[in-house]
mmCIF file with all atom_site columns, C-alpha atoms in Angstrom:
data_model
loop_
_atom_site.group_PDB
_atom_site.id
_atom_site.type_symbol
_atom_site.label_atom_id
_atom_site.label_alt_id
_atom_site.label_comp_id
_atom_site.label_asym_id
_atom_site.label_entity_id
_atom_site.label_seq_id
_atom_site.pdbx_PDB_ins_code
_atom_site.Cartn_x
_atom_site.Cartn_y
_atom_site.Cartn_z
_atom_site.occupancy
_atom_site.B_iso_or_equiv
_atom_site.pdbx_formal_charge
_atom_site.auth_seq_id
_atom_site.auth_comp_id
_atom_site.auth_asym_id
_atom_site.auth_atom_id
_atom_site.pdbx_PDB_model_num
ATOM 1   C CA . ASP A 1 1   ? 108.463 151.907 120.358 1.00 0.00 ? 1038 ASP A CA 1
ATOM 2   C CA . ALA A 1 2   ? 111.234 152.067 117.691 1.00 0.00 ? 1039 ALA A CA 1
ATOM 3   C CA . GLY A 1 3   ? 108.623 152.209 114.934 1.00 0.00 ? 1040 GLY A CA 1
ATOM 4   C CA . ILE A 1 4   ? 107.463 148.588 115.235 1.00 0.00 ? 1041 ILE A CA 1
ATOM 5   C CA . THR A 1 5   ? 103.891 147.605 114.382 1.00 0.00 ? 1042 THR A CA 1
ATOM 6   C CA . GLN A 1 6   ? 102.501 144.114 114.833 1.00 0.00 ? 1043 GLN A CA 1
ATOM 7   C CA . SER A 1 7   ? 99.291  142.931 113.208 1.00 0.00 ? 1044 SER A CA 1
ATOM 8   C CA . PRO A 1 8   ? 96.868  141.624 114.096 1.00 0.00 ? 1045 PRO A CA 1
ATOM 9   C CA . ARG A 1 9   ? 97.007  142.426 117.819 1.00 0.00 ? 1046 ARG A CA 1
ATOM 10  C CA . HIS A 1 10  ? 94.590  139.634 118.677 1.00 0.00 ? 1047 HIS A CA 1
ATOM 11  C CA . LYS A 1 11  ? 93.545  136.547 116.762 1.00 0.00 ? 1048 LYS A CA 1
ATOM 12  C CA . VAL A 1 12  ? 91.424  133.508 117.481 1.00 0.00 ? 1049 VAL A CA 1
ATOM 13  C CA . THR A 1 13  ? 91.685  130.614 115.074 1.00 0.00 ? 1050 THR A CA 1
ATOM 14  C CA . GLU A 1 14  ? 90.936  126.932 114.837 1.00 0.00 ? 1051 GLU A CA 1
ATOM 15  C CA . THR A 1 15  ? 93.344  124.019 114.926 1.00 0.00 ? 1052 THR A CA 1
ATOM 16  C CA . GLY A 1 16  ? 94.661  123.155 111.480 1.00 0.00 ? 1053 GLY A CA 1
ATOM 17  C CA . THR A 1 17  ? 94.196  126.585 109.894 1.00 0.00 ? 1054 THR A CA 1
ATOM 18  C CA . PRO A 1 18  ? 97.108  128.646 108.565 1.00 0.00 ? 1055 PRO A CA 1
ATOM 19  C CA . VAL A 1 19  ? 97.945  131.876 110.362 1.00 0.00 ? 1056 VAL A CA 1
ATOM 20  C CA . THR A 1 20  ? 100.289 134.704 109.376 1.00 0.00 ? 1057 THR A CA 1
ATOM 21  C CA . LEU A 1 21  ? 101.466 137.393 111.754 1.00 0.00 ? 1058 LEU A CA 1
ATOM 22  C CA . ARG A 1 22  ? 103.070 140.554 110.438 1.00 0.00 ? 1059 ARG A CA 1
ATOM 23  C CA . CYS A 1 23  ? 105.785 142.733 111.874 1.00 0.00 ? 1060 CYS A CA 1
ATOM 24  C CA . HIS A 1 24  ? 106.408 146.077 110.216 1.00 0.00 ? 1061 HIS A CA 1
ATOM 25  C CA . GLN A 1 25  ? 109.224 148.493 111.058 1.00 0.00 ? 1062 GLN A CA 1
ATOM 26  C CA . THR A 1 26  ? 109.784 152.006 109.810 1.00 0.00 ? 1063 THR A CA 1
ATOM 27  C CA . GLU A 1 27  ? 113.457 152.577 110.669 1.00 0.00 ? 1064 GLU A CA 1
ATOM 28  C CA . ASN A 1 28  ? 115.313 150.296 108.269 1.00 0.00 ? 1065 ASN A CA 1
ATOM 29  C CA . HIS A 1 29  ? 116.872 148.038 110.894 1.00 0.00 ? 1066 HIS A CA 1
ATOM 30  C CA . ARG A 1 30  ? 118.709 145.012 109.542 1.00 0.00 ? 1067 ARG A CA 1
ATOM 31  C CA . TYR A 1 31  ? 117.885 142.524 112.294 1.00 0.00 ? 1068 TYR A CA 1
ATOM 32  C CA . MET A 1 32  ? 114.348 141.401 113.135 1.00 0.00 ? 1069 MET A CA 1
ATOM 33  C CA . TYR A 1 33  ? 113.150 138.677 115.498 1.00 0.00 ? 1070 TYR A CA 1
ATOM 34  C CA . TRP A 1 34  ? 110.065 136.702 116.431 1.00 0.00 ? 1071 TRP A CA 1
ATOM 35  C CA . TYR A 1 35  ? 109.600 135.505 120.023 1.00 0.00 ? 1072 TYR A CA 1
ATOM 36  C CA . ARG A 1 36  ? 106.827 133.738 121.845 1.00 0.00 ? 1073 ARG A CA 1
ATOM 37  C CA . GLN A 1 37  ? 105.980 134.321 125.501 1.00 0.00 ? 1074 GLN A CA 1
ATOM 38  C CA . ASP A 1 38  ? 104.449 131.600 127.635 1.00 0.00 ? 1075 ASP A CA 1
ATOM 39  C CA . PRO A 1 39  ? 103.935 131.407 131.411 1.00 0.00 ? 1076 PRO A CA 1
ATOM 40  C CA . GLY A 1 40  ? 107.007 130.023 133.157 1.00 0.00 ? 1077 GLY A CA 1
ATOM 41  C CA . HIS A 1 41  ? 109.243 130.373 130.075 1.00 0.00 ? 1078 HIS A CA 1
ATOM 42  C CA . GLY A 1 42  ? 109.894 134.067 129.622 1.00 0.00 ? 1079 GLY A CA 1
ATOM 43  C CA . LEU A 1 43  ? 110.437 134.893 125.952 1.00 0.00 ? 1080 LEU A CA 1
ATOM 44  C CA . ARG A 1 44  ? 111.844 132.315 123.564 1.00 0.00 ? 1081 ARG A CA 1
ATOM 45  C CA . LEU A 1 45  ? 113.254 132.991 120.112 1.00 0.00 ? 1082 LEU A CA 1
ATOM 46  C CA . ILE A 1 46  ? 111.383 131.400 117.199 1.00 0.00 ? 1083 ILE A CA 1
ATOM 47  C CA . HIS A 1 47  ? 113.185 132.771 114.129 1.00 0.00 ? 1084 HIS A CA 1
ATOM 48  C CA . TYR A 1 48  ? 115.239 135.792 113.264 1.00 0.00 ? 1085 TYR A CA 1
ATOM 49  C CA . SER A 1 49  ? 116.340 137.644 110.155 1.00 0.00 ? 1086 SER A CA 1
ATOM 50  C CA . TYR A 1 50  ? 119.634 139.379 109.426 1.00 0.00 ? 1087 TYR A CA 1
ATOM 51  C CA . GLY A 1 51  ? 118.591 140.843 106.097 1.00 0.00 ? 1088 GLY A CA 1
ATOM 52  C CA . VAL A 1 52  ? 116.188 140.541 103.192 1.00 0.00 ? 1089 VAL A CA 1
ATOM 53  C CA . LYS A 1 53  ? 115.668 136.837 102.460 1.00 0.00 ? 1090 LYS A CA 1
ATOM 54  C CA . ASP A 1 54  ? 118.204 135.953 105.192 1.00 0.00 ? 1091 ASP A CA 1
ATOM 55  C CA . THR A 1 55  ? 116.618 134.091 108.085 1.00 0.00 ? 1092 THR A CA 1
ATOM 56  C CA . ASP A 1 56  ? 117.631 131.503 110.660 1.00 0.00 ? 1093 ASP A CA 1
ATOM 57  C CA . LYS A 1 57  ? 116.052 129.321 113.306 1.00 0.00 ? 1094 LYS A CA 1
ATOM 58  C CA . GLY A 1 58  ? 115.840 130.089 116.970 1.00 0.00 ? 1095 GLY A CA 1
ATOM 59  C CA . GLU A 1 59  ? 115.196 127.973 120.026 1.00 0.00 ? 1096 GLU A CA 1
ATOM 60  C CA . VAL A 1 60  ? 111.582 126.960 119.257 1.00 0.00 ? 1097 VAL A CA 1
ATOM 61  C CA . SER A 1 61  ? 111.241 127.022 115.460 1.00 0.00 ? 1098 SER A CA 1
ATOM 62  C CA . ASP A 1 62  ? 109.307 123.767 114.871 1.00 0.00 ? 1099 ASP A CA 1
ATOM 63  C CA . GLY A 1 63  ? 105.896 124.460 113.325 1.00 0.00 ? 1100 GLY A CA 1
ATOM 64  C CA . TYR A 1 64  ? 106.817 127.990 112.254 1.00 0.00 ? 1101 TYR A CA 1
ATOM 65  C CA . SER A 1 65  ? 108.193 129.540 109.084 1.00 0.00 ? 1102 SER A CA 1
ATOM 66  C CA . VAL A 1 66  ? 109.206 133.106 108.323 1.00 0.00 ? 1103 VAL A CA 1
ATOM 67  C CA . SER A 1 67  ? 109.752 135.302 105.329 1.00 0.00 ? 1104 SER A CA 1
ATOM 68  C CA . ARG A 1 68  ? 111.359 138.656 104.745 1.00 0.00 ? 1105 ARG A CA 1
ATOM 69  C CA . SER A 1 69  ? 110.954 139.957 101.215 1.00 0.00 ? 1106 SER A CA 1
ATOM 70  C CA . LYS A 1 70  ? 111.378 143.619 102.225 1.00 0.00 ? 1107 LYS A CA 1
ATOM 71  C CA . THR A 1 71  ? 113.515 145.248 104.899 1.00 0.00 ? 1108 THR A CA 1
ATOM 72  C CA . GLU A 1 72  ? 110.482 146.622 106.688 1.00 0.00 ? 1109 GLU A CA 1
ATOM 73  C CA . ASP A 1 73  ? 108.356 143.454 106.917 1.00 0.00 ? 1110 ASP A CA 1
ATOM 74  C CA . PHE A 1 74  ? 108.991 140.180 108.736 1.00 0.00 ? 1111 PHE A CA 1
ATOM 75  C CA . LEU A 1 75  ? 106.210 137.599 108.529 1.00 0.00 ? 1112 LEU A CA 1
ATOM 76  C CA . LEU A 1 76  ? 105.664 134.645 110.854 1.00 0.00 ? 1113 LEU A CA 1
ATOM 77  C CA . THR A 1 77  ? 103.527 131.798 109.500 1.00 0.00 ? 1114 THR A CA 1
ATOM 78  C CA . LEU A 1 78  ? 101.961 128.890 111.300 1.00 0.00 ? 1115 LEU A CA 1
ATOM 79  C CA . GLU A 1 79  ? 101.229 126.523 108.426 1.00 0.00 ? 1116 GLU A CA 1
ATOM 80  C CA . SER A 1 80  ? 98.734  124.451 110.432 1.00 0.00 ? 1117 SER A CA 1
ATOM 81  C CA . ALA A 1 81  ? 98.042  125.959 113.836 1.00 0.00 ? 1118 ALA A CA 1
ATOM 82  C CA . THR A 1 82  ? 97.961  123.729 116.917 1.00 0.00 ? 1119 THR A CA 1
ATOM 83  C CA . SER A 1 83  ? 96.713  124.436 120.439 1.00 0.00 ? 1120 SER A CA 1
ATOM 84  C CA . SER A 1 84  ? 100.326 124.402 121.691 1.00 0.00 ? 1121 SER A CA 1
ATOM 85  C CA . GLN A 1 85  ? 100.930 127.514 119.592 1.00 0.00 ? 1122 GLN A CA 1
ATOM 86  C CA . THR A 1 86  ? 98.480  129.519 121.678 1.00 0.00 ? 1123 THR A CA 1
ATOM 87  C CA . SER A 1 87  ? 100.770 132.233 122.995 1.00 0.00 ? 1124 SER A CA 1
ATOM 88  C CA . VAL A 1 88  ? 101.693 135.883 122.864 1.00 0.00 ? 1125 VAL A CA 1
ATOM 89  C CA . TYR A 1 89  ? 104.022 136.625 119.969 1.00 0.00 ? 1126 TYR A CA 1
ATOM 90  C CA . PHE A 1 90  ? 106.471 139.499 120.021 1.00 0.00 ? 1127 PHE A CA 1
ATOM 91  C CA . CYS A 1 91  ? 108.451 140.972 117.185 1.00 0.00 ? 1128 CYS A CA 1
ATOM 92  C CA . ALA A 1 92  ? 111.711 142.769 117.907 1.00 0.00 ? 1129 ALA A CA 1
ATOM 93  C CA . ILE A 1 93  ? 114.324 144.745 116.031 1.00 0.00 ? 1130 ILE A CA 1
ATOM 94  C CA . SER A 1 94  ? 117.967 145.321 116.850 1.00 0.00 ? 1131 SER A CA 1
ATOM 95  C CA . GLU A 1 95  ? 119.422 148.757 116.978 1.00 0.00 ? 1132 GLU A CA 1
ATOM 96  C CA . ILE A 1 96  ? 123.139 148.229 116.594 1.00 0.00 ? 1133 ILE A CA 1
ATOM 97  C CA . TRP A 1 97  ? 125.402 151.090 117.593 1.00 0.00 ? 1134 TRP A CA 1
ATOM 98  C CA . LYS A 1 98  ? 129.114 150.315 117.646 1.00 0.00 ? 1135 LYS A CA 1
ATOM 99  C CA . THR A 1 99  ? 129.241 147.005 119.511 1.00 0.00 ? 1136 THR A CA 1
ATOM 100 C CA . LYS A 1 100 ? 125.918 147.454 121.235 1.00 0.00 ? 1137 LYS A CA 1
ATOM 101 C CA . ASN A 1 101 ? 123.078 145.202 120.104 1.00 0.00 ? 1138 ASN A CA 1
ATOM 102 C CA . ILE A 1 102 ? 119.953 146.565 121.779 1.00 0.00 ? 1139 ILE A CA 1
ATOM 103 C CA . GLN A 1 103 ? 116.607 144.946 121.045 1.00 0.00 ? 1140 GLN A CA 1
ATOM 104 C CA . TYR A 1 104 ? 113.301 146.809 121.001 1.00 0.00 ? 1141 TYR A CA 1
ATOM 105 C CA . PHE A 1 105 ? 109.948 145.095 121.014 1.00 0.00 ? 1142 PHE A CA 1
ATOM 106 C CA . GLY A 1 106 ? 106.574 145.552 119.380 1.00 0.00 ? 1143 GLY A CA 1
ATOM 107 C CA . ALA A 1 107 ? 103.326 145.511 121.341 1.00 0.00 ? 1144 ALA A CA 1
ATOM 108 C CA . GLY A 1 108 ? 102.682 141.799 120.805 1.00 0.00 ? 1145 GLY A CA 1
ATOM 109 C CA . THR A 1 109 ? 100.040 139.620 119.165 1.00 0.00 ? 1146 THR A CA 1
ATOM 110 C CA . ARG A 1 110 ? 97.833  137.427 121.337 1.00 0.00 ? 1147 ARG A CA 1
ATOM 111 C CA . LEU A 1 111 ? 96.988  134.234 119.427 1.00 0.00 ? 1148 LEU A CA 1
ATOM 112 C CA . SER A 1 112 ? 94.467  131.669 120.612 1.00 0.00 ? 1149 SER A CA 1
ATOM 113 C CA . VAL A 1 113 ? 94.208  128.348 118.764 1.00 0.00 ? 1150 VAL A CA 1
ATOM 114 C CA . LEU A 1 114 ? 91.001  126.504 119.652 1.00 0.00 ? 1151 LEU A CA 1
ATOM 115 C CA . GLY B 2 1   ? 123.237 126.989 126.148 1.00 0.00 ? 891  GLY B CA 1
ATOM 116 C CA . ILE B 2 2   ? 123.358 129.814 128.635 1.00 0.00 ? 892  ILE B CA 1
ATOM 117 C CA . GLN B 2 3   ? 121.077 129.517 131.650 1.00 0.00 ? 893  GLN B CA 1
ATOM 118 C CA . VAL B 2 4   ? 119.511 132.653 133.106 1.00 0.00 ? 894  VAL B CA 1
ATOM 119 C CA . GLU B 2 5   ? 117.977 132.619 136.572 1.00 0.00 ? 895  GLU B CA 1
ATOM 120 C CA . GLN B 2 6   ? 116.091 135.494 138.126 1.00 0.00 ? 896  GLN B CA 1
ATOM 121 C CA . SER B 2 7   ? 115.149 135.960 141.749 1.00 0.00 ? 897  SER B CA 1
ATOM 122 C CA . PRO B 2 8   ? 112.864 136.391 143.486 1.00 0.00 ? 898  PRO B CA 1
ATOM 123 C CA . PRO B 2 9   ? 110.100 135.102 141.201 1.00 0.00 ? 899  PRO B CA 1
ATOM 124 C CA . ASP B 2 10  ? 107.521 137.280 142.934 1.00 0.00 ? 900  ASP B CA 1
ATOM 125 C CA . LEU B 2 11  ? 107.802 140.435 145.007 1.00 0.00 ? 901  LEU B CA 1
ATOM 126 C CA . ILE B 2 12  ? 105.103 142.423 146.752 1.00 0.00 ? 902  ILE B CA 1
ATOM 127 C CA . LEU B 2 13  ? 105.905 145.901 148.036 1.00 0.00 ? 903  LEU B CA 1
ATOM 128 C CA . GLN B 2 14  ? 104.192 148.888 149.502 1.00 0.00 ? 904  GLN B CA 1
ATOM 129 C CA . GLU B 2 15  ? 104.702 152.213 147.775 1.00 0.00 ? 905  GLU B CA 1
ATOM 130 C CA . GLY B 2 16  ? 107.910 153.881 148.857 1.00 0.00 ? 906  GLY B CA 1
ATOM 131 C CA . ALA B 2 17  ? 109.831 150.684 149.547 1.00 0.00 ? 907  ALA B CA 1
ATOM 132 C CA . ASN B 2 18  ? 113.123 149.775 147.892 1.00 0.00 ? 908  ASN B CA 1
ATOM 133 C CA . SER B 2 19  ? 113.883 146.462 146.186 1.00 0.00 ? 909  SER B CA 1
ATOM 134 C CA . THR B 2 20  ? 116.685 144.514 144.537 1.00 0.00 ? 910  THR B CA 1
ATOM 135 C CA . LEU B 2 21  ? 116.146 142.057 141.710 1.00 0.00 ? 911  LEU B CA 1
ATOM 136 C CA . ARG B 2 22  ? 118.862 139.590 140.770 1.00 0.00 ? 912  ARG B CA 1
ATOM 137 C CA . CYS B 2 23  ? 119.874 137.913 137.517 1.00 0.00 ? 913  CYS B CA 1
ATOM 138 C CA . ASN B 2 24  ? 122.422 135.092 137.469 1.00 0.00 ? 914  ASN B CA 1
ATOM 139 C CA . PHE B 2 25  ? 123.806 133.705 134.238 1.00 0.00 ? 915  PHE B CA 1
ATOM 140 C CA . SER B 2 26  ? 125.861 130.615 133.581 1.00 0.00 ? 916  SER B CA 1
ATOM 141 C CA . ASP B 2 27  ? 128.444 131.760 131.031 1.00 0.00 ? 917  ASP B CA 1
ATOM 142 C CA . SER B 2 28  ? 130.241 134.796 129.669 1.00 0.00 ? 918  SER B CA 1
ATOM 143 C CA . VAL B 2 29  ? 128.001 137.185 127.790 1.00 0.00 ? 919  VAL B CA 1
ATOM 144 C CA . ASN B 2 30  ? 128.540 140.204 125.551 1.00 0.00 ? 920  ASN B CA 1
ATOM 145 C CA . ASN B 2 31  ? 125.134 141.740 126.097 1.00 0.00 ? 921  ASN B CA 1
ATOM 146 C CA . LEU B 2 32  ? 122.807 142.070 129.061 1.00 0.00 ? 922  LEU B CA 1
ATOM 147 C CA . GLN B 2 33  ? 119.556 143.963 129.043 1.00 0.00 ? 923  GLN B CA 1
ATOM 148 C CA . TRP B 2 34  ? 116.857 144.614 131.639 1.00 0.00 ? 924  TRP B CA 1
ATOM 149 C CA . PHE B 2 35  ? 113.252 144.993 130.481 1.00 0.00 ? 925  PHE B CA 1
ATOM 150 C CA . HIS B 2 36  ? 110.037 145.945 132.214 1.00 0.00 ? 926  HIS B CA 1
ATOM 151 C CA . GLN B 2 37  ? 106.829 144.376 130.947 1.00 0.00 ? 927  GLN B CA 1
ATOM 152 C CA . ASN B 2 38  ? 103.977 146.581 132.065 1.00 0.00 ? 928  ASN B CA 1
ATOM 153 C CA . PRO B 2 39  ? 100.501 145.256 132.950 1.00 0.00 ? 929  PRO B CA 1
ATOM 154 C CA . TRP B 2 40  ? 99.403  145.903 129.331 1.00 0.00 ? 930  TRP B CA 1
ATOM 155 C CA . GLY B 2 41  ? 102.101 143.581 128.040 1.00 0.00 ? 931  GLY B CA 1
ATOM 156 C CA . GLN B 2 42  ? 104.455 146.125 126.512 1.00 0.00 ? 932  GLN B CA 1
ATOM 157 C CA . LEU B 2 43  ? 108.165 145.349 126.884 1.00 0.00 ? 933  LEU B CA 1
ATOM 158 C CA . ILE B 2 44  ? 110.205 148.429 127.697 1.00 0.00 ? 934  ILE B CA 1
ATOM 159 C CA . ASN B 2 45  ? 113.982 148.626 127.678 1.00 0.00 ? 935  ASN B CA 1
ATOM 160 C CA . LEU B 2 46  ? 115.398 149.737 130.990 1.00 0.00 ? 936  LEU B CA 1
ATOM 161 C CA . PHE B 2 47  ? 119.134 149.201 130.665 1.00 0.00 ? 937  PHE B CA 1
ATOM 162 C CA . TYR B 2 48  ? 121.751 147.858 128.319 1.00 0.00 ? 938  TYR B CA 1
ATOM 163 C CA . ILE B 2 49  ? 124.404 146.867 130.838 1.00 0.00 ? 939  ILE B CA 1
ATOM 164 C CA . PRO B 2 50  ? 126.914 144.112 129.973 1.00 0.00 ? 940  PRO B CA 1
ATOM 165 C CA . SER B 2 51  ? 129.153 145.456 132.742 1.00 0.00 ? 941  SER B CA 1
ATOM 166 C CA . GLY B 2 52  ? 129.366 148.307 135.222 1.00 0.00 ? 942  GLY B CA 1
ATOM 167 C CA . THR B 2 53  ? 126.688 150.453 136.786 1.00 0.00 ? 943  THR B CA 1
ATOM 168 C CA . LYS B 2 54  ? 124.029 152.714 135.289 1.00 0.00 ? 944  LYS B CA 1
ATOM 169 C CA . GLN B 2 55  ? 121.304 154.841 136.791 1.00 0.00 ? 945  GLN B CA 1
ATOM 170 C CA . ASN B 2 56  ? 118.102 156.222 135.367 1.00 0.00 ? 946  ASN B CA 1
ATOM 171 C CA . GLY B 2 57  ? 115.985 158.096 137.874 1.00 0.00 ? 947  GLY B CA 1
ATOM 172 C CA . ARG B 2 58  ? 114.817 155.748 140.621 1.00 0.00 ? 948  ARG B CA 1
ATOM 173 C CA . LEU B 2 59  ? 116.218 152.718 138.810 1.00 0.00 ? 949  LEU B CA 1
ATOM 174 C CA . SER B 2 60  ? 119.794 151.599 138.697 1.00 0.00 ? 950  SER B CA 1
ATOM 175 C CA . ALA B 2 61  ? 121.562 148.451 137.552 1.00 0.00 ? 951  ALA B CA 1
ATOM 176 C CA . THR B 2 62  ? 124.896 146.840 138.209 1.00 0.00 ? 952  THR B CA 1
ATOM 177 C CA . THR B 2 63  ? 126.452 143.950 136.293 1.00 0.00 ? 953  THR B CA 1
ATOM 178 C CA . VAL B 2 64  ? 129.503 142.097 137.593 1.00 0.00 ? 954  VAL B CA 1
ATOM 179 C CA . ALA B 2 65  ? 130.415 140.154 134.485 1.00 0.00 ? 955  ALA B CA 1
ATOM 180 C CA . THR B 2 66  ? 133.314 138.267 136.113 1.00 0.00 ? 956  THR B CA 1
ATOM 181 C CA . GLU B 2 67  ? 130.916 136.862 138.728 1.00 0.00 ? 957  GLU B CA 1
ATOM 182 C CA . ARG B 2 68  ? 128.064 136.388 136.229 1.00 0.00 ? 958  ARG B CA 1
ATOM 183 C CA . TYR B 2 69  ? 125.301 138.346 137.868 1.00 0.00 ? 959  TYR B CA 1
ATOM 184 C CA . SER B 2 70  ? 123.385 141.568 137.482 1.00 0.00 ? 960  SER B CA 1
ATOM 185 C CA . LEU B 2 71  ? 121.254 143.491 139.960 1.00 0.00 ? 961  LEU B CA 1
ATOM 186 C CA . LEU B 2 72  ? 118.380 145.875 139.306 1.00 0.00 ? 962  LEU B CA 1
ATOM 187 C CA . TYR B 2 73  ? 117.594 148.340 142.094 1.00 0.00 ? 963  TYR B CA 1
ATOM 188 C CA . ILE B 2 74  ? 114.261 150.075 142.383 1.00 0.00 ? 964  ILE B CA 1
ATOM 189 C CA . SER B 2 75  ? 114.104 152.852 144.946 1.00 0.00 ? 965  SER B CA 1
ATOM 190 C CA . SER B 2 76  ? 111.005 154.553 146.352 1.00 0.00 ? 966  SER B CA 1
ATOM 191 C CA . SER B 2 77  ? 108.760 152.191 144.408 1.00 0.00 ? 967  SER B CA 1
ATOM 192 C CA . GLN B 2 78  ? 105.524 153.442 142.848 1.00 0.00 ? 968  GLN B CA 1
ATOM 193 C CA . THR B 2 79  ? 102.416 151.582 141.697 1.00 0.00 ? 969  THR B CA 1
ATOM 194 C CA . THR B 2 80  ? 103.496 152.245 138.107 1.00 0.00 ? 970  THR B CA 1
ATOM 195 C CA . ASP B 2 81  ? 106.558 150.052 138.729 1.00 0.00 ? 971  ASP B CA 1
ATOM 196 C CA . SER B 2 82  ? 104.279 147.011 138.855 1.00 0.00 ? 972  SER B CA 1
ATOM 197 C CA . GLY B 2 83  ? 104.763 144.383 136.164 1.00 0.00 ? 973  GLY B CA 1
ATOM 198 C CA . VAL B 2 84  ? 107.345 141.771 135.270 1.00 0.00 ? 974  VAL B CA 1
ATOM 199 C CA . TYR B 2 85  ? 111.057 142.510 135.083 1.00 0.00 ? 975  TYR B CA 1
ATOM 200 C CA . PHE B 2 86  ? 113.125 140.431 132.690 1.00 0.00 ? 976  PHE B CA 1
ATOM 201 C CA . CYS B 2 87  ? 116.832 140.027 132.410 1.00 0.00 ? 977  CYS B CA 1
ATOM 202 C CA . ALA B 2 88  ? 118.131 138.901 128.996 1.00 0.00 ? 978  ALA B CA 1
ATOM 203 C CA . VAL B 2 89  ? 121.667 137.906 128.112 1.00 0.00 ? 979  VAL B CA 1
ATOM 204 C CA . GLU B 2 90  ? 123.339 137.263 124.787 1.00 0.00 ? 980  GLU B CA 1
ATOM 205 C CA . SER B 2 91  ? 126.314 135.322 123.571 1.00 0.00 ? 981  SER B CA 1
ATOM 206 C CA . ASP B 2 92  ? 125.043 134.652 120.054 1.00 0.00 ? 982  ASP B CA 1
ATOM 207 C CA . LYS B 2 93  ? 121.285 135.029 120.705 1.00 0.00 ? 983  LYS B CA 1
ATOM 208 C CA . LEU B 2 94  ? 119.301 136.813 123.377 1.00 0.00 ? 984  LEU B CA 1
ATOM 209 C CA . ILE B 2 95  ? 118.172 134.441 126.153 1.00 0.00 ? 985  ILE B CA 1
ATOM 210 C CA . PHE B 2 96  ? 115.543 135.614 128.627 1.00 0.00 ? 986  PHE B CA 1
ATOM 211 C CA . GLY B 2 97  ? 115.108 134.705 132.248 1.00 0.00 ? 987  GLY B CA 1
ATOM 212 C CA . THR B 2 98  ? 111.638 133.815 133.507 1.00 0.00 ? 988  THR B CA 1
ATOM 213 C CA . GLY B 2 99  ? 111.211 137.183 135.171 1.00 0.00 ? 989  GLY B CA 1
ATOM 214 C CA . THR B 2 100 ? 110.393 138.721 138.551 1.00 0.00 ? 990  THR B CA 1
ATOM 215 C CA . ARG B 2 101 ? 106.759 139.722 138.991 1.00 0.00 ? 991  ARG B CA 1
ATOM 216 C CA . LEU B 2 102 ? 106.546 142.921 141.064 1.00 0.00 ? 992  LEU B CA 1
ATOM 217 C CA . GLN B 2 103 ? 103.343 144.224 142.614 1.00 0.00 ? 993  GLN B CA 1
ATOM 218 C CA . VAL B 2 104 ? 103.426 147.619 144.294 1.00 0.00 ? 994  VAL B CA 1
ATOM 219 C CA . PHE B 2 105 ? 100.433 148.548 146.453 1.00 0.00 ? 995  PHE B CA 1
ATOM 220 C CA . PRO B 2 106 ? 99.470  152.052 147.611 1.00 0.00 ? 996  PRO B CA 1
#
């Protein structure tokens, strides 16, 4: 599993509340990613990080923010959760070897916004 | 951006059968990966294969980059092969297809 831990694994929250998901890695990888998975869409990139305090937007970043204050932790925050953010969220890291950029995924967080 | 299409969307097999899954992509890529998402939701890397052919046990993959497609072969399928198979390609970011859902019955 490339040493990736996501927490919590499941969360139910109400519309309008803030939510923070955590991704923790143990192998000092530079690149970390947050994806969401929805039926009919596969996985879509929300935000990614290429180093401490270095982040950028992905395909579906509206309504989400991220922070990376330490190499090992990448946080995804929903400032005011909406029902459209009900999804399964996956964190990933990149293992880069020569020119290969291979992504490995955490176990996922299932979020329900009621 | 790059479009990724996978076919078939659904596949039902009996144990022991062989299958071929296809991934078409719309532009040149420098990375192509195949993943298996098991029934518990875990995404597992199968192959990193931007070009050429690789084999790992009963699974093999071929990517023809010049023709913008990749194939995943599953031979002698087992019930544990069930799940969703994703192809993902990268030019600057990894873009996933919508997957092929495989069900293998005893």
